[in-house]
Coordinates of C-alpha atoms and ligand atoms in Angstrom, one line a residue:
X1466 CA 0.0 0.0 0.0
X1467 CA 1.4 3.5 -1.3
X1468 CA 1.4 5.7 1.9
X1469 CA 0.6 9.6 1.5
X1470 CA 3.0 11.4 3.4
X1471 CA 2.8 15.2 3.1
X1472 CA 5.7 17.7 3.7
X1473 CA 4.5 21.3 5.1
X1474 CA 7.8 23.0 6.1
X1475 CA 9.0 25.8 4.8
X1476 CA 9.6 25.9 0.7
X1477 CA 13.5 25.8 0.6
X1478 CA 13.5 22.7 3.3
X1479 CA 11.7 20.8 0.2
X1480 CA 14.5 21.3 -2.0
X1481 CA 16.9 20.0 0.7
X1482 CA 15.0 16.9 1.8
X1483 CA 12.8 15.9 -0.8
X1484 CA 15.5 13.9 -2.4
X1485 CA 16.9 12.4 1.4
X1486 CA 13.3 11.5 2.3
X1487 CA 12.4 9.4 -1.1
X1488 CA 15.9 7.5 -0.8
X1489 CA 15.4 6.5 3.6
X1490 CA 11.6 5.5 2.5
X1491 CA 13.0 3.5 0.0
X1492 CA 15.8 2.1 1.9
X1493 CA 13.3 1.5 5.1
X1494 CA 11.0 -0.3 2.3
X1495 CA 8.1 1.9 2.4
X1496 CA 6.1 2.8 -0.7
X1497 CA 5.5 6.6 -0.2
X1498 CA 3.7 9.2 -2.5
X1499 CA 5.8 12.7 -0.9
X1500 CA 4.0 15.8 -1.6
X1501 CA 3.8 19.4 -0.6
X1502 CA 0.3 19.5 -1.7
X1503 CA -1.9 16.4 -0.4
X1504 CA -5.2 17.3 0.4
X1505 CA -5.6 17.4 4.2
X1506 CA -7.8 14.7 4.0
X1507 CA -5.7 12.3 2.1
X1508 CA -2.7 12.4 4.4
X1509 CA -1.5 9.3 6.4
X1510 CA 1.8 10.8 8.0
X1511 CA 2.7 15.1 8.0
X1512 CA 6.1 16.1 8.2
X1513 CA 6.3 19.0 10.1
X1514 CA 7.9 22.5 11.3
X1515 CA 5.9 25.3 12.6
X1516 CA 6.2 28.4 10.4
X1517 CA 4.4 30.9 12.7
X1518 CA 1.5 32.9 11.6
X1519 CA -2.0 31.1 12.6
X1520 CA -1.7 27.2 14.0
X1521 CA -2.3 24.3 12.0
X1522 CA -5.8 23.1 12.1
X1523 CA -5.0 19.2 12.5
X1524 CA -8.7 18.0 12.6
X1525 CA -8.4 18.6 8.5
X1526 CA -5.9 15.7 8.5
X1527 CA -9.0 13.1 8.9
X1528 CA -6.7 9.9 8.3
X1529 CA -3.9 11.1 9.8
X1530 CA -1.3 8.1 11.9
X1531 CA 1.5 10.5 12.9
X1532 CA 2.9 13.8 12.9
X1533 CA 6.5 13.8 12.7
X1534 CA 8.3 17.4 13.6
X1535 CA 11.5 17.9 12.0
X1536 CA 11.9 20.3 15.1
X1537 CA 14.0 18.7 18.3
X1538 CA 12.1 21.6 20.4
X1539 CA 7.7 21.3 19.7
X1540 CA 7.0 23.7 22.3
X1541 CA 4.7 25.2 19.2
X1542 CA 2.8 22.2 18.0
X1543 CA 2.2 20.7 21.9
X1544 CA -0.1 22.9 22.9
X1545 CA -2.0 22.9 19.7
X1546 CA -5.6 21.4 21.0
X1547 CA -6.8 19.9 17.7
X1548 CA -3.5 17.7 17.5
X1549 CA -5.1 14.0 18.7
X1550 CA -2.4 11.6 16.9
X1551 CA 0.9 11.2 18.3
X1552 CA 4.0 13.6 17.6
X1553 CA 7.5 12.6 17.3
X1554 CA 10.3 15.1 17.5
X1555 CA 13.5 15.3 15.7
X1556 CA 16.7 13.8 17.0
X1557 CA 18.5 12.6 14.1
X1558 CA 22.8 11.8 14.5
X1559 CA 23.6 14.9 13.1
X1560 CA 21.8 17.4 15.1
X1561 CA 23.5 15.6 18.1
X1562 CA 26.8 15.6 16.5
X1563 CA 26.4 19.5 15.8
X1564 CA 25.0 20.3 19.2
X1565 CA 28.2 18.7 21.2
X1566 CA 30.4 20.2 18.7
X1567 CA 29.0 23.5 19.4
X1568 CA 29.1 22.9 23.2
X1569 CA 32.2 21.7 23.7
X1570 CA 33.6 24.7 21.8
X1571 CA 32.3 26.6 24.1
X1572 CA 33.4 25.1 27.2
X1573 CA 36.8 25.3 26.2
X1574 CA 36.7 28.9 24.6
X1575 CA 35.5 29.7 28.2
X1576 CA 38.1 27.3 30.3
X1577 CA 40.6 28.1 28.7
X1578 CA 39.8 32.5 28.4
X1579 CA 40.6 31.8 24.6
X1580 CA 38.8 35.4 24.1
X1581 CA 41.6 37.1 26.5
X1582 CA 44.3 36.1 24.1
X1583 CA 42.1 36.9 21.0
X1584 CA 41.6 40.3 22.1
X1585 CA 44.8 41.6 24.1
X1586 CA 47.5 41.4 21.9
X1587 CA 48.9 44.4 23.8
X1588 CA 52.4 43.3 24.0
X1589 CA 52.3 42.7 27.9
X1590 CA 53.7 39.4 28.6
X1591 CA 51.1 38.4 31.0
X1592 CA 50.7 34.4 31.4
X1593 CA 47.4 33.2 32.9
X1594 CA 47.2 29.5 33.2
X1595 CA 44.3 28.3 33.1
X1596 CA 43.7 25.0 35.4
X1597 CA 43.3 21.7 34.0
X1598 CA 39.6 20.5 33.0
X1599 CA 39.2 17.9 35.6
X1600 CA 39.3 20.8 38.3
X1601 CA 36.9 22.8 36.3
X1602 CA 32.9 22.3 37.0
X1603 CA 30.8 22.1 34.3
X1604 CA 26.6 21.7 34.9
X1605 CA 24.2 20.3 32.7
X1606 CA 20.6 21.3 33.0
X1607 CA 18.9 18.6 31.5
X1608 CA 20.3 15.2 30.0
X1609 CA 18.0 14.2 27.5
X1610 CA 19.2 12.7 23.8
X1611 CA 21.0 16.6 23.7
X1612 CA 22.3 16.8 26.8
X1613 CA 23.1 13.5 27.9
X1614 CA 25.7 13.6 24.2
X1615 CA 26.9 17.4 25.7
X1616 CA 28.0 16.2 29.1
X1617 CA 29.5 12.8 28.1
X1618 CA 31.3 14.6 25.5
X1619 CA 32.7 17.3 28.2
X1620 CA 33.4 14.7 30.7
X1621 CA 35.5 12.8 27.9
X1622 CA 37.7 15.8 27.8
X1623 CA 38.1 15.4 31.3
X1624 CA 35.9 18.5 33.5
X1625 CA 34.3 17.7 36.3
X1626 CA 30.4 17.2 35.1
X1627 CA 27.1 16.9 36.6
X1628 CA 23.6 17.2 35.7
X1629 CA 19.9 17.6 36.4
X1630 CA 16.6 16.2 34.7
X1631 CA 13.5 15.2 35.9
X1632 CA 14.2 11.3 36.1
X1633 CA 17.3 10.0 37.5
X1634 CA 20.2 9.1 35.0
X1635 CA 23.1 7.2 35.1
X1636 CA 25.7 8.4 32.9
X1637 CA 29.5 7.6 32.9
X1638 CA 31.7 10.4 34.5
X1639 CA 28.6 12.9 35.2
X1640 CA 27.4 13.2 38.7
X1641 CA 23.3 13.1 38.9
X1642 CA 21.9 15.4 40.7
X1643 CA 17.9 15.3 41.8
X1644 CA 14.6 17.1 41.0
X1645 CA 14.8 18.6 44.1
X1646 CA 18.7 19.3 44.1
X1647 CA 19.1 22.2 41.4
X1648 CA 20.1 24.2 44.1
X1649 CA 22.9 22.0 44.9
X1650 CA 23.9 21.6 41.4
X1651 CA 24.0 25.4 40.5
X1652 CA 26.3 26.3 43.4
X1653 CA 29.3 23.9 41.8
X1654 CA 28.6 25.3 38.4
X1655 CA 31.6 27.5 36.7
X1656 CA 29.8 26.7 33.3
X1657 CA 26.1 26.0 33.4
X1658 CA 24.4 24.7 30.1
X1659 CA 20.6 25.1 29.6
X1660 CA 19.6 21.8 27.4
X1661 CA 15.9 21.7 28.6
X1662 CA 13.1 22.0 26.4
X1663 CA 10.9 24.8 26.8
X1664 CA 7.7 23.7 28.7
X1665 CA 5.4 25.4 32.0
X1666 CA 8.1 23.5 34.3
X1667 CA 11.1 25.3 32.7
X1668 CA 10.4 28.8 31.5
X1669 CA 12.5 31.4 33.2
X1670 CA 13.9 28.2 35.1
X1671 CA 17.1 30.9 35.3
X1672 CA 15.5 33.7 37.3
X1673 CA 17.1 35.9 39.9
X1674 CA 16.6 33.1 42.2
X1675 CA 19.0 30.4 40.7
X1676 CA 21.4 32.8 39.3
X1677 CA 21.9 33.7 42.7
X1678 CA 23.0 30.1 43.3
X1679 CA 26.0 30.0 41.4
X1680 CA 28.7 30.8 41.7
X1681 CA 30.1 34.6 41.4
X1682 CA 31.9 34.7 38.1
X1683 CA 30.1 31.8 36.4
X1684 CA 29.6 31.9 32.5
X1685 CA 26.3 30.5 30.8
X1686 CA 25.5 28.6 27.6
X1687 CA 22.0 28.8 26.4
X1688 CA 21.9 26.5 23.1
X1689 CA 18.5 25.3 25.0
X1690 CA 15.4 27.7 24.1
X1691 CA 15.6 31.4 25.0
X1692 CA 12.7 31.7 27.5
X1693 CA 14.2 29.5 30.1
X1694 CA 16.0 32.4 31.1
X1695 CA 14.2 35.7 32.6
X1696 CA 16.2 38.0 30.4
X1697 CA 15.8 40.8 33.1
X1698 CA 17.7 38.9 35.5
X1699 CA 20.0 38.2 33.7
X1700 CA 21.3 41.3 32.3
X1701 CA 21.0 42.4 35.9
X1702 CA 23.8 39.7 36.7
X1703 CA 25.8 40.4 33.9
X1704 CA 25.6 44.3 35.1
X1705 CA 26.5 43.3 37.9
X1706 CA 29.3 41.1 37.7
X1707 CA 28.1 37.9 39.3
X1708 CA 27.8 36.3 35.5
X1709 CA 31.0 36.8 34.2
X1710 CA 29.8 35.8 30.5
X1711 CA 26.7 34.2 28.6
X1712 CA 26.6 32.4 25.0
X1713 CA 23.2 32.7 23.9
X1714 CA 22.2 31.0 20.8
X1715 CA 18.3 31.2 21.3
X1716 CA 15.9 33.9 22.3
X1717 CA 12.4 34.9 23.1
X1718 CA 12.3 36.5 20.0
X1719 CA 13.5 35.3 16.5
X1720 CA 15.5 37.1 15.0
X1721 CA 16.8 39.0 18.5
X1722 CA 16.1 42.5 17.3
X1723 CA 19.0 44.8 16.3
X1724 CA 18.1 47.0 19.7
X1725 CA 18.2 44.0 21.2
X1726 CA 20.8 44.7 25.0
X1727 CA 22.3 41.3 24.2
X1728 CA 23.7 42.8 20.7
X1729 CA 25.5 45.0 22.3
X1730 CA 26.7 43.8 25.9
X1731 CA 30.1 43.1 26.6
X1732 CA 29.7 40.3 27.8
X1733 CA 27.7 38.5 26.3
X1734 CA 28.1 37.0 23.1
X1735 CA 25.2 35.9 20.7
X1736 CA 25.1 33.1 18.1
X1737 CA 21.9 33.0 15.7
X1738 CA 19.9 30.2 16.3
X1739 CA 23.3 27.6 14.8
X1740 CA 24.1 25.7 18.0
X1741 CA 22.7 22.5 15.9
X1742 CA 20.0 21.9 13.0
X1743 CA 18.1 19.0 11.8
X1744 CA 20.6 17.3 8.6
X1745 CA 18.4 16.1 6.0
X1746 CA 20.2 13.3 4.9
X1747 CA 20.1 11.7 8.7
X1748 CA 16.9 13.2 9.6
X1749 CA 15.1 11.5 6.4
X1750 CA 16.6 8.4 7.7
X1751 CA 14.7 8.9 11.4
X1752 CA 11.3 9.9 9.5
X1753 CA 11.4 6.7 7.3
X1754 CA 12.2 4.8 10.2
X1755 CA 9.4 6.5 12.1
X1756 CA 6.7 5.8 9.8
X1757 CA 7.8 2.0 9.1
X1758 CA 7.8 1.4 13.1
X1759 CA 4.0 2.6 13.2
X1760 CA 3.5 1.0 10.0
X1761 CA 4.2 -2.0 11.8
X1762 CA 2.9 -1.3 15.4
X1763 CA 6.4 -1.1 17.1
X1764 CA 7.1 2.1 19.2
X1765 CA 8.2 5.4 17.3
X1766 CA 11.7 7.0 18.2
X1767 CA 11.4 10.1 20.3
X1768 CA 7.6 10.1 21.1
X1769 CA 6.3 13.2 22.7
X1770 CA 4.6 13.0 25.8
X1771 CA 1.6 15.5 25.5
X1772 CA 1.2 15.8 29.4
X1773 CA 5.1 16.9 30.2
X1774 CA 5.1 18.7 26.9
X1775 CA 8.7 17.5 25.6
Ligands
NDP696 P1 15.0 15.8 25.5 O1 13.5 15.9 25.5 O2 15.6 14.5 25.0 O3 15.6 16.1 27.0 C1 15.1 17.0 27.8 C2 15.8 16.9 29.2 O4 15.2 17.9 30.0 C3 15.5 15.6 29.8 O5 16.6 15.2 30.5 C4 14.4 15.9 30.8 O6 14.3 15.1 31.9 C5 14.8 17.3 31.2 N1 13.6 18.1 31.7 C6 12.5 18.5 31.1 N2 11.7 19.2 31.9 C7 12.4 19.2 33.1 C8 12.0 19.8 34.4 N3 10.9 20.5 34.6 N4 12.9 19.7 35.4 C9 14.1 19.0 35.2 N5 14.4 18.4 34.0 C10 13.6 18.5 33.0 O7 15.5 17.0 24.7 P2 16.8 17.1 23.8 O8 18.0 16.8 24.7 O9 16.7 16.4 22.5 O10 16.8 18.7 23.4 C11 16.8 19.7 24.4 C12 16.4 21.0 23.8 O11 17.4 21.5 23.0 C13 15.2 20.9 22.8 O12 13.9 20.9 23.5 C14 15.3 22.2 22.1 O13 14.6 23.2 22.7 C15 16.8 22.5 22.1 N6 17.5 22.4 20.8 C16 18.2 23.5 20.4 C17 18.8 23.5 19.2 C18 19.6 24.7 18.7 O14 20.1 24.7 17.6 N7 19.9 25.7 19.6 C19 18.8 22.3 18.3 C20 18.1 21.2 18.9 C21 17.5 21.3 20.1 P3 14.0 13.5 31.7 O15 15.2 13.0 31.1 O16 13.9 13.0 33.1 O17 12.8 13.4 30.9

């Protein structure tokens, strides 16, 4: 049986999956008709980003099995009421491969103050050496399929690593901290990275509060979503001094405005939106193996729990 399986993404995604999602289908044995234009009602599976503008009415989608986001983050489709078949988000091997690469980076340009050489070339012989990465702490805030990657990958280069999510992990090298212990975490933290997904339990989960609890001079990396962190406060710790530094790649608002303060603090820098991004080729692969596990009853990869949101 040919299965309809309609693509509603932006146009120039289409161009740059079309191809990767025919060849996985194939590959994964399914016989797929891949369009941009099915009518709602003749759709089995939608492949699916938000695009903004007005939701998505889903109750059009009569025959619908699955929606499958090509999105890691669905805080947009979740709370979309007329959504009653299940969701699957995207984790495909690239996305994690770009999301450590990116974090990692980042850990080190801050343990090691590779900015202080980049920008003082003032011909003052002034060594700084920076201590070694297993006496540095680095905390996680949460270790899902991103995170968990992110802090096994920093612990493999040695720092001292912890982390916090809702359900207890065990993870090689990366102390667990509880639900109930965030406090605890934050106040070993020199680095803090913010991998949560954005739901009612985590917006502005870095308030005035927790930023309080770490540590005076500690630097933050937000390749997360950019409302888990009360902007307000945070400035106000920057100003301040008790955040040394925050690398924010995600904001309330996308694009972040030119008169946006982050643009032009010192210290913080800003990366648009790049931390990671769904690959085609590896996320066609995920889709097509998606759609042949509910074609044959088995449970899909990185099913969305409506209730917790994520
Ligand atoms: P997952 O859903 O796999 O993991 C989420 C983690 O957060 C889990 O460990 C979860 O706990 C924990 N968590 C969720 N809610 C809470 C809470 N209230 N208290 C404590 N812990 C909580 O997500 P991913 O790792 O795949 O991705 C994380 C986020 O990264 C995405 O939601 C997306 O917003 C963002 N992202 C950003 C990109 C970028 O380019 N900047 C690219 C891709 C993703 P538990 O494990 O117990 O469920």
């Amino acid at each position: 049986m040919t299965l309809n399986v309609a693509f509603d993404a932006p146009a120039d995604n289409w161009n740059k999956y079309s191809v990767a999602l025919a060849r996985a289908c194939d590959r994964a044995g399914l016989s797929v008709d891949l369009r941009r234009d099915h009518p709602p009602d003749q759709v089995d599976y939608l492949i699916y980003t938000p695009r903004g503008g007005p939701m998505l009415d889903f109750s059009k989608f009569n025959r619908l099995r699955a929606v499958l986001s090509l999105w890691a983050g669905v805080e947009h489709i979740v709370v979309n009421d007329t959504l009653r078949v299940p969701l699957t988000r995207m984790v495909d091997s690239g996305m994690r491969e770009g999301m450590v690469e990116w974090v990692c980076a980042h850990v080190l340009r801050y343990h090691l103050d590779i900015d202080r050489n980049i920008t003082s070339q003032s011909g003052i012989w002034d060594p700084q050496i920076p201590p070694l990465a297993r006496n540095r702490q680095v905390g996680f805030l949460g270790l899902g399929a991103l995170g968990q990657a992110c802090a096994s990958a920093v612990a493999a280069l040695n720092f001292n690593v912890s982390g916090w999510s809702q359900s207890q992990k065990s993870i090689a090298n990366v102390t667990f901290y509880g639900r109930d212990s965030l406090a605890d975490l934050l106040k070993t933290c020199e680095i803090l990275v913010l991998l949560l997904p954005l739901t009612e339990g985590t917006e502005n989960i870095v308030n005035a509060q927790t930023l309080a609890q770490l540590p005076t001079g500690a630097r933050i990396l937000n390749p997360g979503r950019g409302a888990l962190i009360d902007d307000i406060a945070l400035l106000a710790a920057l100003n301040s001094g008790h955040i040394a530094h925050a690398t924010l790649d995600v904001f309330r608002t996308e694009p972040l405005p030119a008169d946006d303060p982050y643009w032009a603090h010192p210290n913080v820098t800003v990366t648009p939106h790049i931390a990671s991004e769904t690959r085609p080729e590896t996320a066609a692969q995920m889709v097509a193996e998606n759609i042949r596990r509910f074609e044959t009853g088995q449970d899909p990869l990185f099913l969305v729990d409506r209730d917790t949101g994520y």
